């Protein structure tokens, strides 16, 4: 890679779209590029390499990628040495890959989610070859020990299981991320021990469905067992995880959340819809009654738990009655917050071919009603914090107001004034005001 070590340091601009999995993949990409001597820039006009780590879960963000990458043609005219790359979930789909290759001829480098570790070689080839495209279908193995430069100094993402076996009928992720593959417990524990040595206080364990962690290992393990091992590591103070499929939540996991002191009282439990008919069409393998029972059981074991969810409106065939059932469920559960999505047909998924696709106006009207209801519930949830004292991990300084920012164990953001020396500490903060998405506090 001698041509990379020129006097003037090469710069890369990295844009990350999509879920935490992609955010964490980008931390690996930053680690690799930094190791190659590149420096990160926030300004794409200063970059020698522009890389988009893409998401395929809905259509709109995909369309934007085509627009943005299209506009970089100009930059390339100004700087003929500029390399432009697309990685992440979009190239993992055949239709999308073809479209990238035909409609974006100025893209030099395309790779997928299974071959990020190949970036040094791909980049070297891209310096001389017309275009480098390498997308792997699936990867049986897991590549350990890649360099990672994390976005935060105190909280870290840690992969525990890759891929998804669930094939919810609307979802593209099983096609872009392949089948479930668990990391070995010893590798996960070693990574977290190292993080603790570096001063990290919090880990978020990542998987499309962490609840099936360990089922594919020769020496079977469960997610609850993994949590117990991590709970024993000194230095780490908080353990979070995402995502949990409701069908796979076992009693031992609920027990682990209730009893392990470092496991935080927050569970992201995507329900998607309150209609049993639509749940079936979605291939979710549970009913709304099952979900409500599960919520009751979890709340009995962990009374202060914050439950958050994902909801889709306008799935094919969704009637006003089906939608009312979603509103009813949301009303009953009282999620502390929810991600709400308009159903987006994804090529290659069964739902995209289902009859009775819902018109855009109906989808929009439904999502507005859903958001209004959830906002009201979220607001009440936030309001109930006022006057209470919460344990906060100080994570960041806000750029606008220079306040300190941290999160409660239930994952709500709290802003308060304090010295920058407090970064990385666990502190008690008294909540004095609730806003829609954050809380304001004073050091207790
Ligand atoms: N594995 C996680 C996250 C999957 S993607 C899980 O199962 O919860 C995150 C969310 O995007 C999903 O929960 C779903 O609500 C939403 N989503 C997925 N595919 C979608 C589609 N085609 N249209 C709209 N929303 C979708
Ligand atoms: Fe998609 Fe369903 Fe897998 Fe989540 S569990 S990633 S929604 S297929
Ligand atoms: Fe998007 Fe891929 Fe994540 S499709 S939601 S970035 S797994």
CSV table of C-alpha atoms and ligand atoms in Angstrom, one decimal:
chain,number,residue,atom,x,y,z
A,1,UNK,CA,0.0,0.0,0.0
A,2,UNK,CA,2.9,2.3,-0.6
A,3,UNK,CA,0.8,4.7,-2.7
A,4,UNK,CA,-1.3,5.4,0.4
A,5,UNK,CA,1.6,6.8,2.4
A,6,UNK,CA,2.0,10.1,0.6
A,7,UNK,CA,3.2,13.2,2.5
A,8,UNK,CA,-0.3,14.6,2.7
A,9,UNK,CA,-2.5,12.3,4.7
A,10,UNK,CA,-5.4,10.8,2.7
A,11,UNK,CA,-8.8,11.6,4.0
A,12,UNK,CA,-12.1,9.6,4.0
A,13,UNK,CA,-15.7,10.6,4.3
A,14,UNK,CA,-18.0,7.9,5.7
A,15,UNK,CA,-21.7,8.1,5.7
A,16,UNK,CA,-23.6,5.5,7.8
A,17,UNK,CA,-27.3,4.7,7.3
A,18,UNK,CA,-29.5,2.1,9.0
A,19,UNK,CA,-29.3,0.3,12.3
A,20,UNK,CA,-26.8,-0.1,15.1
A,21,UNK,CA,-25.3,-3.1,13.2
A,22,UNK,CA,-24.3,-0.7,10.4
A,23,UNK,CA,-23.1,1.9,12.9
A,24,UNK,CA,-20.8,-0.8,14.4
A,25,UNK,CA,-19.7,-2.0,11.0
A,26,UNK,CA,-18.7,1.6,10.3
A,27,UNK,CA,-16.6,1.6,13.5
A,28,UNK,CA,-14.7,-1.4,12.0
A,29,UNK,CA,-14.4,0.5,8.7
A,30,UNK,CA,-12.9,3.5,10.5
A,31,UNK,CA,-10.5,1.1,12.3
A,32,UNK,CA,-9.3,-0.4,9.1
A,33,UNK,CA,-9.0,2.9,7.2
A,34,UNK,CA,-7.2,4.5,10.1
A,35,UNK,CA,-4.8,1.6,10.1
A,36,UNK,CA,-4.1,2.3,6.4
A,37,UNK,CA,-3.1,5.8,7.2
A,38,UNK,CA,-6.4,7.6,6.3
A,39,UNK,CA,-7.8,10.4,8.4
A,40,UNK,CA,-11.6,10.9,8.8
A,41,UNK,CA,-13.2,14.1,7.5
A,42,UNK,CA,-16.7,15.4,7.9
A,43,UNK,CA,-16.5,17.3,4.6
A,44,UNK,CA,-16.9,15.2,1.5
A,45,UNK,CA,-15.3,17.8,-0.6
A,46,UNK,CA,-12.0,17.3,1.2
A,47,UNK,CA,-12.1,13.5,0.8
A,48,UNK,CA,-10.0,11.2,-1.3
A,49,UNK,CA,-12.4,8.4,-0.5
A,50,UNK,CA,-16.2,8.7,0.0
A,51,UNK,CA,-17.9,5.6,1.4
A,52,UNK,CA,-21.6,5.1,1.9
A,53,UNK,CA,-22.5,2.3,4.4
A,54,UNK,CA,-26.1,1.7,3.2
A,55,UNK,CA,-29.4,0.3,4.6
A,56,UNK,CA,-32.1,-1.5,2.6
A,57,UNK,CA,-34.8,-1.8,5.1
A,58,UNK,CA,-37.1,0.8,3.4
A,59,UNK,CA,-37.1,2.3,0.0
A,60,UNK,CA,-36.8,6.1,0.8
A,61,UNK,CA,-33.3,6.0,2.3
A,62,UNK,CA,-32.2,3.9,-0.7
A,63,UNK,CA,-33.5,6.4,-3.2
A,64,UNK,CA,-31.6,9.1,-1.3
A,65,UNK,CA,-28.3,7.2,-1.7
A,66,UNK,CA,-28.7,7.2,-5.5
A,67,UNK,CA,-29.3,11.0,-5.4
A,68,UNK,CA,-26.4,11.7,-3.2
A,69,UNK,CA,-23.9,9.4,-4.8
A,70,UNK,CA,-25.1,10.7,-8.2
A,71,UNK,CA,-24.2,14.3,-7.1
A,72,UNK,CA,-20.6,13.2,-6.3
A,73,UNK,CA,-19.9,13.0,-10.1
A,74,UNK,CA,-19.0,16.7,-9.8
A,75,UNK,CA,-16.5,16.1,-7.1
A,76,UNK,CA,-14.9,13.5,-9.2
A,77,UNK,CA,-14.5,15.9,-12.0
A,78,UNK,CA,-12.6,18.3,-9.6
A,79,UNK,CA,-10.5,15.5,-8.1
A,80,UNK,CA,-9.9,12.6,-10.6
A,81,UNK,CA,-8.1,10.6,-7.8
A,82,UNK,CA,-11.3,10.6,-5.7
A,83,UNK,CA,-12.6,7.1,-5.0
A,84,UNK,CA,-16.3,6.5,-4.3
A,85,UNK,CA,-17.5,3.4,-2.6
A,86,UNK,CA,-20.9,1.8,-1.6
A,87,UNK,CA,-21.1,-0.9,1.1
A,88,UNK,CA,-23.5,-2.3,3.6
A,89,UNK,CA,-26.9,-3.8,2.9
A,90,UNK,CA,-27.8,-2.4,-0.5
A,91,UNK,CA,-25.2,-4.3,-2.5
A,92,UNK,CA,-26.2,-7.5,-0.8
A,93,UNK,CA,-29.4,-7.5,-2.9
A,94,UNK,CA,-29.0,-8.6,-6.6
A,95,UNK,CA,-31.5,-6.0,-8.0
A,96,UNK,CA,-30.0,-3.2,-6.0
A,97,UNK,CA,-26.4,-4.2,-6.9
A,98,UNK,CA,-27.3,-4.3,-10.6
A,99,UNK,CA,-28.9,-0.8,-10.3
A,100,UNK,CA,-25.9,0.6,-8.5
A,101,UNK,CA,-23.6,-0.8,-11.2
A,102,UNK,CA,-25.7,0.6,-14.1
A,103,UNK,CA,-26.9,3.9,-12.8
A,104,UNK,CA,-23.8,5.0,-10.9
A,105,UNK,CA,-20.9,4.4,-13.3
A,106,UNK,CA,-18.6,6.7,-11.3
A,107,UNK,CA,-18.7,4.3,-8.3
A,108,UNK,CA,-15.3,2.7,-8.0
A,109,UNK,CA,-15.7,0.2,-5.1
A,110,UNK,CA,-18.7,-1.9,-4.0
A,111,UNK,CA,-18.6,-4.5,-1.2
A,112,UNK,CA,-21.1,-6.1,1.1
A,113,UNK,CA,-21.7,-6.9,4.8
A,114,UNK,CA,-19.8,-10.2,4.8
A,115,UNK,CA,-16.5,-9.0,3.4
A,116,UNK,CA,-15.6,-5.7,5.3
A,117,UNK,CA,-12.4,-7.4,6.4
A,118,UNK,CA,-11.3,-7.4,2.8
A,119,UNK,CA,-11.3,-3.6,2.6
A,120,UNK,CA,-7.5,-3.1,2.5
A,121,UNK,CA,-7.1,-5.4,-0.5
A,122,UNK,CA,-10.2,-4.0,-2.3
A,123,UNK,CA,-9.0,-0.5,-1.8
A,124,UNK,CA,-5.6,-1.2,-3.1
A,125,UNK,CA,-7.1,-2.8,-6.2
A,126,UNK,CA,-9.5,0.2,-6.6
A,127,UNK,CA,-6.5,2.5,-7.1
A,128,UNK,CA,-5.6,0.8,-10.3
A,129,UNK,CA,-8.6,-1.1,-11.6
A,130,UNK,CA,-11.6,0.4,-13.3
A,131,UNK,CA,-14.0,-0.8,-10.8
A,132,UNK,CA,-13.8,-3.3,-7.9
A,133,UNK,CA,-17.0,-5.2,-6.9
A,134,UNK,CA,-16.9,-8.0,-4.3
A,135,UNK,CA,-20.1,-9.1,-2.6
A,136,UNK,CA,-20.2,-12.4,-0.7
A,137,UNK,CA,-23.5,-14.3,-0.6
A,138,UNK,CA,-23.2,-15.5,3.0
A,139,UNK,CA,-20.4,-16.1,5.3
A,140,UNK,CA,-20.3,-19.2,7.5
A,141,UNK,CA,-17.3,-18.0,9.4
A,142,UNK,CA,-16.9,-15.0,11.7
A,143,UNK,CA,-13.8,-12.9,11.3
A,144,UNK,CA,-12.5,-11.9,14.7
A,145,UNK,CA,-9.9,-9.4,15.8
A,146,UNK,CA,-10.6,-6.6,13.3
A,147,UNK,CA,-9.5,-3.2,14.2
A,148,UNK,CA,-12.3,-1.0,15.7
A,149,UNK,CA,-12.3,2.7,16.4
A,150,UNK,CA,-15.4,3.4,18.4
A,151,UNK,CA,-17.5,6.5,18.2
A,152,UNK,CA,-17.7,6.9,22.0
A,153,UNK,CA,-15.1,6.4,24.8
A,154,UNK,CA,-17.4,5.0,27.4
A,155,UNK,CA,-20.1,3.0,25.7
A,156,UNK,CA,-19.5,0.3,23.1
A,157,UNK,CA,-21.4,-1.8,20.7
A,158,UNK,CA,-20.4,-5.5,20.7
A,159,UNK,CA,-21.8,-8.0,18.2
A,160,UNK,CA,-23.0,-11.3,19.7
A,161,UNK,CA,-24.9,-12.8,16.8
A,162,UNK,CA,-24.9,-12.0,13.1
A,163,UNK,CA,-27.7,-12.6,10.6
A,164,UNK,CA,-31.4,-13.5,10.9
A,165,UNK,CA,-33.3,-16.7,10.4
A,166,UNK,CA,-36.8,-15.3,10.9
A,167,UNK,CA,-37.9,-14.1,7.4
A,168,UNK,CA,-40.6,-11.8,8.5
A,169,UNK,CA,-42.5,-11.4,5.2
A,170,UNK,CA,-41.8,-7.7,4.9
A,171,UNK,CA,-38.2,-7.7,5.8
A,172,UNK,CA,-35.0,-7.7,3.7
A,173,UNK,CA,-32.5,-8.2,6.5
A,174,UNK,CA,-32.3,-12.0,6.2
A,175,UNK,CA,-31.3,-11.6,2.6
A,176,UNK,CA,-28.7,-8.8,3.3
A,177,UNK,CA,-27.2,-10.3,6.5
A,178,UNK,CA,-27.4,-14.1,5.9
A,179,UNK,CA,-28.2,-16.8,8.4
A,180,UNK,CA,-27.7,-16.6,12.2
A,181,UNK,CA,-24.1,-17.0,13.4
A,182,UNK,CA,-23.2,-16.6,17.0
A,183,UNK,CA,-19.8,-15.5,18.2
A,184,UNK,CA,-18.1,-17.7,20.7
A,185,UNK,CA,-18.7,-16.7,24.4
A,186,UNK,CA,-15.0,-16.6,25.0
A,187,UNK,CA,-14.4,-14.1,22.1
A,188,UNK,CA,-17.3,-11.8,23.3
A,189,UNK,CA,-16.0,-11.9,26.9
A,190,UNK,CA,-12.4,-11.2,25.8
A,191,UNK,CA,-13.6,-8.2,23.8
A,192,UNK,CA,-15.6,-6.8,26.7
A,193,UNK,CA,-12.8,-7.4,29.1
A,194,UNK,CA,-10.5,-5.4,26.9
A,195,UNK,CA,-13.1,-2.7,26.7
A,196,UNK,CA,-13.3,-2.6,30.5
A,197,UNK,CA,-9.5,-2.2,30.6
A,198,UNK,CA,-9.7,0.7,28.2
A,199,UNK,CA,-12.2,2.5,30.5
A,200,UNK,CA,-15.5,1.5,28.9
A,201,UNK,CA,-18.4,1.4,31.3
A,202,UNK,CA,-21.3,0.3,29.1
A,203,UNK,CA,-21.8,-2.3,26.4
A,204,UNK,CA,-24.7,-2.8,24.0
A,205,UNK,CA,-24.9,-6.4,22.7
A,206,UNK,CA,-26.0,-6.5,19.1
A,207,UNK,CA,-28.0,-9.0,17.1
A,208,UNK,CA,-31.0,-8.9,14.8
A,209,UNK,CA,-32.5,-11.3,17.4
A,210,UNK,CA,-30.2,-11.7,20.4
A,211,UNK,CA,-32.7,-14.2,22.0
A,212,UNK,CA,-31.5,-17.0,19.8
A,213,UNK,CA,-27.9,-16.4,20.7
A,214,UNK,CA,-25.9,-19.6,21.1
A,215,UNK,CA,-28.4,-22.0,19.5
A,216,UNK,CA,-26.1,-22.5,16.5
A,217,UNK,CA,-22.9,-23.1,18.5
A,218,UNK,CA,-21.4,-26.6,18.8
A,219,UNK,CA,-21.2,-26.0,22.5
A,220,UNK,CA,-24.7,-24.6,23.0
A,221,UNK,CA,-25.1,-21.4,25.1
A,222,UNK,CA,-28.0,-19.2,25.9
A,223,UNK,CA,-28.3,-15.4,25.9
A,224,UNK,CA,-29.1,-15.4,29.6
A,225,UNK,CA,-25.9,-17.3,30.2
A,226,UNK,CA,-23.9,-14.8,28.2
A,227,UNK,CA,-25.4,-12.0,30.2
A,228,UNK,CA,-24.4,-13.7,33.4
A,229,UNK,CA,-20.8,-14.0,32.2
A,230,UNK,CA,-20.6,-10.4,31.2
A,231,UNK,CA,-22.2,-9.3,34.4
A,232,UNK,CA,-19.2,-10.8,36.2
A,233,UNK,CA,-16.6,-8.6,34.4
A,234,UNK,CA,-15.3,-5.9,36.6
A,235,UNK,CA,-15.2,-2.4,35.2
A,236,UNK,CA,-18.3,-2.8,33.1
A,237,UNK,CA,-21.2,-1.1,34.9
A,238,UNK,CA,-24.1,-1.4,32.4
A,239,UNK,CA,-25.2,-4.0,29.9
A,240,UNK,CA,-27.8,-3.3,27.2
A,241,UNK,CA,-28.9,-5.4,24.2
A,242,UNK,CA,-31.0,-5.2,21.1
A,243,UNK,CA,-33.1,-6.6,19.4
A,244,UNK,CA,-35.4,-9.2,21.0
A,245,UNK,CA,-37.9,-11.1,19.0
A,246,UNK,CA,-41.0,-11.6,21.2
A,247,UNK,CA,-41.4,-15.2,20.2
A,248,UNK,CA,-38.0,-16.1,21.5
A,249,UNK,CA,-38.1,-14.5,25.0
A,250,UNK,CA,-37.5,-17.2,27.5
A,251,UNK,CA,-38.1,-17.1,31.3
A,252,UNK,CA,-34.4,-17.3,32.0
A,253,UNK,CA,-33.9,-14.0,30.1
A,254,UNK,CA,-36.6,-12.2,32.1
A,255,UNK,CA,-34.9,-13.7,35.2
A,256,UNK,CA,-31.5,-12.4,34.1
A,257,UNK,CA,-32.9,-8.8,33.5
A,258,UNK,CA,-34.5,-8.9,36.9
A,259,UNK,CA,-31.6,-10.3,38.9
A,260,UNK,CA,-28.3,-9.3,37.2
A,261,UNK,CA,-27.4,-5.9,38.6
A,262,UNK,CA,-25.6,-4.6,35.5
A,263,UNK,CA,-28.4,-5.5,33.0
A,264,UNK,CA,-30.4,-2.3,32.5
A,265,UNK,CA,-34.1,-2.0,32.8
A,266,UNK,CA,-34.9,-1.5,29.1
A,267,UNK,CA,-36.3,-3.9,26.6
A,268,UNK,CA,-36.8,-3.2,22.9
A,269,UNK,CA,-39.5,-5.6,21.9
A,270,UNK,CA,-40.8,-4.9,18.4
A,271,UNK,CA,-44.5,-5.9,18.1
A,272,UNK,CA,-45.0,-4.5,14.5
A,273,UNK,CA,-48.9,-4.6,14.7
A,274,UNK,CA,-51.7,-5.4,17.1
A,275,UNK,CA,-53.7,-7.4,14.5
A,276,UNK,CA,-53.5,-11.2,14.8
A,277,UNK,CA,-54.4,-11.5,11.1
A,278,UNK,CA,-51.6,-9.2,10.0
A,279,UNK,CA,-49.1,-10.8,12.5
A,280,UNK,CA,-49.8,-14.1,10.8
A,281,UNK,CA,-49.3,-12.5,7.3
A,282,UNK,CA,-46.1,-11.0,8.6
A,283,UNK,CA,-44.8,-14.4,9.7
A,284,UNK,CA,-44.2,-13.2,13.3
A,285,UNK,CA,-45.2,-16.4,15.1
A,286,UNK,CA,-47.1,-14.8,18.0
A,287,UNK,CA,-50.5,-13.2,18.7
A,288,UNK,CA,-51.4,-10.0,20.3
A,289,UNK,CA,-52.6,-11.9,23.4
A,290,UNK,CA,-49.3,-13.7,23.6
A,291,UNK,CA,-47.5,-10.3,23.4
A,292,UNK,CA,-49.7,-8.7,26.1
A,293,UNK,CA,-49.1,-11.7,28.4
A,294,UNK,CA,-45.4,-11.5,27.8
A,295,UNK,CA,-45.4,-7.8,28.7
A,296,UNK,CA,-47.4,-8.5,31.9
A,297,UNK,CA,-44.9,-11.2,32.9
A,298,UNK,CA,-41.9,-8.9,32.2
A,299,UNK,CA,-43.4,-6.1,34.2
A,300,UNK,CA,-44.2,-8.3,37.1
A,301,UNK,CA,-40.5,-9.4,37.2
A,302,UNK,CA,-39.0,-6.0,36.4
A,303,UNK,CA,-41.6,-3.3,37.5
A,304,UNK,CA,-39.5,-0.3,36.4
A,305,UNK,CA,-38.7,-1.6,33.0
A,306,UNK,CA,-39.0,0.7,30.0
A,307,UNK,CA,-40.5,-1.1,27.0
A,308,UNK,CA,-39.9,0.3,23.5
A,309,UNK,CA,-41.1,-1.1,20.2
A,310,UNK,CA,-41.2,-1.0,16.4
A,311,UNK,CA,-44.6,-0.6,14.6
A,312,UNK,CA,-45.4,-0.9,10.9
A,313,UNK,CA,-48.6,0.6,9.4
A,314,UNK,CA,-50.1,-0.1,6.0
A,315,UNK,CA,-48.9,-3.7,5.6
A,316,UNK,CA,-50.7,-5.3,2.6
A,317,UNK,CA,-54.4,-6.0,3.4
A,318,UNK,CA,-54.4,-3.9,6.6
A,319,UNK,CA,-58.0,-2.7,7.2
A,320,UNK,CA,-59.1,0.1,9.5
A,321,UNK,CA,-60.1,-2.6,12.0
A,322,UNK,CA,-56.6,-4.1,11.9
A,323,UNK,CA,-55.1,-0.7,12.4
A,324,UNK,CA,-57.5,0.0,15.4
A,325,UNK,CA,-56.1,-3.2,16.9
A,326,UNK,CA,-52.6,-1.7,16.7
A,327,UNK,CA,-53.9,1.5,18.4
A,328,UNK,CA,-55.5,-0.6,21.1
A,329,UNK,CA,-52.4,-2.5,21.8
A,330,UNK,CA,-50.3,0.7,21.9
A,331,UNK,CA,-52.9,2.1,24.4
A,332,UNK,CA,-52.7,-1.0,26.6
A,333,UNK,CA,-48.9,-1.5,26.7
A,334,UNK,CA,-47.9,2.1,27.1
A,335,UNK,CA,-44.5,1.9,25.5
A,336,UNK,CA,-42.1,4.6,26.7
A,337,UNK,CA,-41.3,5.2,23.0
A,338,UNK,CA,-41.8,3.6,19.6
A,339,UNK,CA,-40.3,3.7,16.1
A,340,UNK,CA,-43.2,3.9,13.7
A,341,UNK,CA,-42.7,3.0,10.1
A,342,UNK,CA,-44.8,3.1,6.9
A,343,UNK,CA,-44.7,-0.2,5.2
A,344,UNK,CA,-42.3,-0.2,2.3
A,345,UNK,CA,-42.5,-3.0,-0.2
A,346,UNK,CA,-39.0,-4.6,-0.6
A,347,UNK,CA,-38.1,-6.5,-3.8
A,348,UNK,CA,-37.7,-10.2,-3.2
A,349,UNK,CA,-39.8,-10.3,0.0
A,350,UNK,CA,-43.1,-12.2,0.1
A,351,UNK,CA,-45.1,-9.2,1.3
A,352,UNK,CA,-44.1,-7.2,-1.7
A,353,UNK,CA,-46.1,-9.6,-3.9
A,354,UNK,CA,-49.2,-9.8,-1.6
A,355,UNK,CA,-52.4,-8.4,-3.0
A,356,UNK,CA,-54.2,-5.4,-1.6
A,357,UNK,CA,-51.2,-3.0,-1.1
A,358,UNK,CA,-52.4,0.0,0.8
A,359,UNK,CA,-52.5,3.4,-0.9
A,360,UNK,CA,-49.9,5.9,0.3
A,361,UNK,CA,-52.5,8.4,1.5
A,362,UNK,CA,-54.1,5.8,3.8
A,363,UNK,CA,-50.7,4.7,5.1
A,364,UNK,CA,-49.8,8.4,5.9
A,365,UNK,CA,-53.1,9.1,7.6
A,366,UNK,CA,-52.7,6.0,9.8
A,367,UNK,CA,-49.1,6.8,10.8
A,368,UNK,CA,-50.1,10.3,11.8
A,369,UNK,CA,-52.8,8.9,14.1
A,370,UNK,CA,-50.4,6.3,15.5
A,371,UNK,CA,-47.7,8.9,16.1
A,372,UNK,CA,-50.1,11.2,17.8
A,373,UNK,CA,-51.2,8.5,20.2
A,374,UNK,CA,-47.7,7.4,21.0
A,375,UNK,CA,-46.4,10.9,21.5
A,376,UNK,CA,-49.0,11.5,24.1
A,377,UNK,CA,-48.0,8.3,25.9
A,378,UNK,CA,-44.3,9.0,25.6
A,379,UNK,CA,-44.9,12.5,27.0
A,380,UNK,CA,-46.6,11.1,30.0
A,381,UNK,CA,-43.8,8.6,30.5
A,382,UNK,CA,-41.2,11.4,30.4
A,383,UNK,CA,-43.3,13.6,32.7
A,384,UNK,CA,-43.4,11.0,35.4
A,385,UNK,CA,-39.6,11.3,35.8
A,386,UNK,CA,-39.8,14.9,37.0
A,387,UNK,CA,-38.7,15.2,40.7
A,388,UNK,CA,-37.0,11.7,40.7
A,389,UNK,CA,-33.3,11.1,41.0
A,390,UNK,CA,-31.7,8.9,38.3
A,391,UNK,CA,-28.4,7.2,37.8
A,392,UNK,CA,-26.7,8.6,34.7
A,393,UNK,CA,-23.7,7.5,32.7
A,394,UNK,CA,-22.1,10.8,31.4
A,395,UNK,CA,-21.4,10.0,27.8
A,396,UNK,CA,-21.1,13.2,25.8
A,397,UNK,CA,-20.9,17.0,25.7
A,398,UNK,CA,-23.6,18.5,23.5
A,399,UNK,CA,-22.2,20.6,20.7
A,400,UNK,CA,-24.9,23.2,20.9
A,401,UNK,CA,-25.3,24.0,24.6
A,402,UNK,CA,-22.1,22.4,26.0
A,403,UNK,CA,-24.2,20.6,28.5
A,404,UNK,CA,-23.3,17.1,29.6
A,405,UNK,CA,-25.4,14.3,28.2
A,406,UNK,CA,-26.0,10.9,29.6
A,407,UNK,CA,-28.7,8.2,29.8
A,408,UNK,CA,-30.8,6.7,32.5
A,409,UNK,CA,-30.7,2.9,33.0
A,410,UNK,CA,-34.0,2.9,31.1
A,411,UNK,CA,-32.1,4.6,28.1
A,412,UNK,CA,-33.7,8.1,28.3
A,413,UNK,CA,-31.3,11.0,27.5
A,414,UNK,CA,-30.7,13.5,30.3
A,415,UNK,CA,-29.0,16.9,29.8
A,416,UNK,CA,-27.5,18.8,32.7
A,417,UNK,CA,-24.7,21.3,33.5
A,418,UNK,CA,-21.4,20.1,34.9
A,419,UNK,CA,-17.7,19.9,34.4
A,420,UNK,CA,-16.3,18.0,31.4
A,421,UNK,CA,-14.2,16.0,34.0
A,422,UNK,CA,-17.4,14.1,34.8
A,423,UNK,CA,-17.3,12.3,31.4
A,424,UNK,CA,-17.5,8.6,31.8
A,425,UNK,CA,-18.7,8.7,35.4
A,426,UNK,CA,-21.9,7.2,36.9
A,427,UNK,CA,-23.7,10.0,38.7
A,428,UNK,CA,-27.0,10.8,40.3
A,429,UNK,CA,-29.0,13.6,38.6
A,430,UNK,CA,-32.3,15.0,39.8
A,431,UNK,CA,-34.8,15.4,36.9
A,432,UNK,CA,-36.3,18.9,36.8
A,433,UNK,CA,-38.0,19.1,33.4
A,434,UNK,CA,-39.3,16.7,30.8
A,435,UNK,CA,-39.1,17.4,27.1
A,436,UNK,CA,-40.5,15.1,24.4
A,437,UNK,CA,-37.3,13.2,23.7
A,438,UNK,CA,-35.1,14.1,26.6
A,439,UNK,CA,-35.0,15.1,30.3
A,440,UNK,CA,-33.3,18.1,31.9
A,441,UNK,CA,-31.6,17.6,35.3
A,442,UNK,CA,-29.3,19.0,37.9
A,443,UNK,CA,-26.5,17.1,39.7
A,444,UNK,CA,-27.8,15.6,42.9
B,1,LIG,N1,-34.1,-7.4,13.8
B,1,LIG,C1,-34.8,-6.3,14.3
B,1,LIG,C2,-34.7,-5.0,13.4
B,1,LIG,C3,-35.2,-5.2,12.0
B,1,LIG,S1,-35.3,-3.7,11.1
B,1,LIG,C4,-36.1,-6.7,14.7
B,1,LIG,O1,-36.6,-7.8,14.3
B,1,LIG,O2,-36.7,-6.0,15.4
B,1,LIG,C5,-36.0,-2.6,12.2
B,1,LIG,C6,-37.5,-2.3,12.0
B,1,LIG,O3,-37.7,-1.9,10.7
B,1,LIG,C7,-38.4,-3.6,12.1
B,1,LIG,O4,-38.6,-3.9,13.4
B,1,LIG,C8,-39.6,-3.1,11.4
B,1,LIG,O5,-40.5,-2.4,12.2
B,1,LIG,C9,-39.1,-2.1,10.3
B,1,LIG,N2,-39.2,-2.7,9.0
B,1,LIG,C10,-38.5,-3.7,8.5
B,1,LIG,N3,-38.9,-3.9,7.2
B,1,LIG,C11,-39.7,-3.0,6.9
B,1,LIG,C12,-40.5,-2.6,5.7
B,1,LIG,N4,-40.4,-3.3,4.6
B,1,LIG,N5,-41.3,-1.5,5.7
B,1,LIG,C13,-41.4,-0.8,6.8
B,1,LIG,N6,-40.7,-1.1,8.0
B,1,LIG,C14,-39.9,-2.1,8.0
B,2,LIG,FE1,-36.3,-8.6,9.9
B,2,LIG,FE2,-37.9,-10.1,11.3
B,2,LIG,FE3,-35.3,-10.7,11.2
B,2,LIG,FE4,-36.1,-8.6,12.5
B,2,LIG,S1,-36.6,-10.7,13.0
B,2,LIG,S2,-34.4,-8.7,11.1
B,2,LIG,S3,-37.9,-7.9,11.3
B,2,LIG,S4,-36.8,-10.8,9.5
B,3,LIG,FE1,-30.8,-1.6,7.4
B,3,LIG,FE2,-29.1,-3.6,7.0
B,3,LIG,FE3,-29.6,-2.7,9.4
B,3,LIG,S1,-31.0,-3.3,5.9
B,3,LIG,S2,-31.7,-2.0,9.3
B,3,LIG,S3,-28.6,-1.6,7.9
B,3,LIG,S4,-29.2,-4.8,8.8
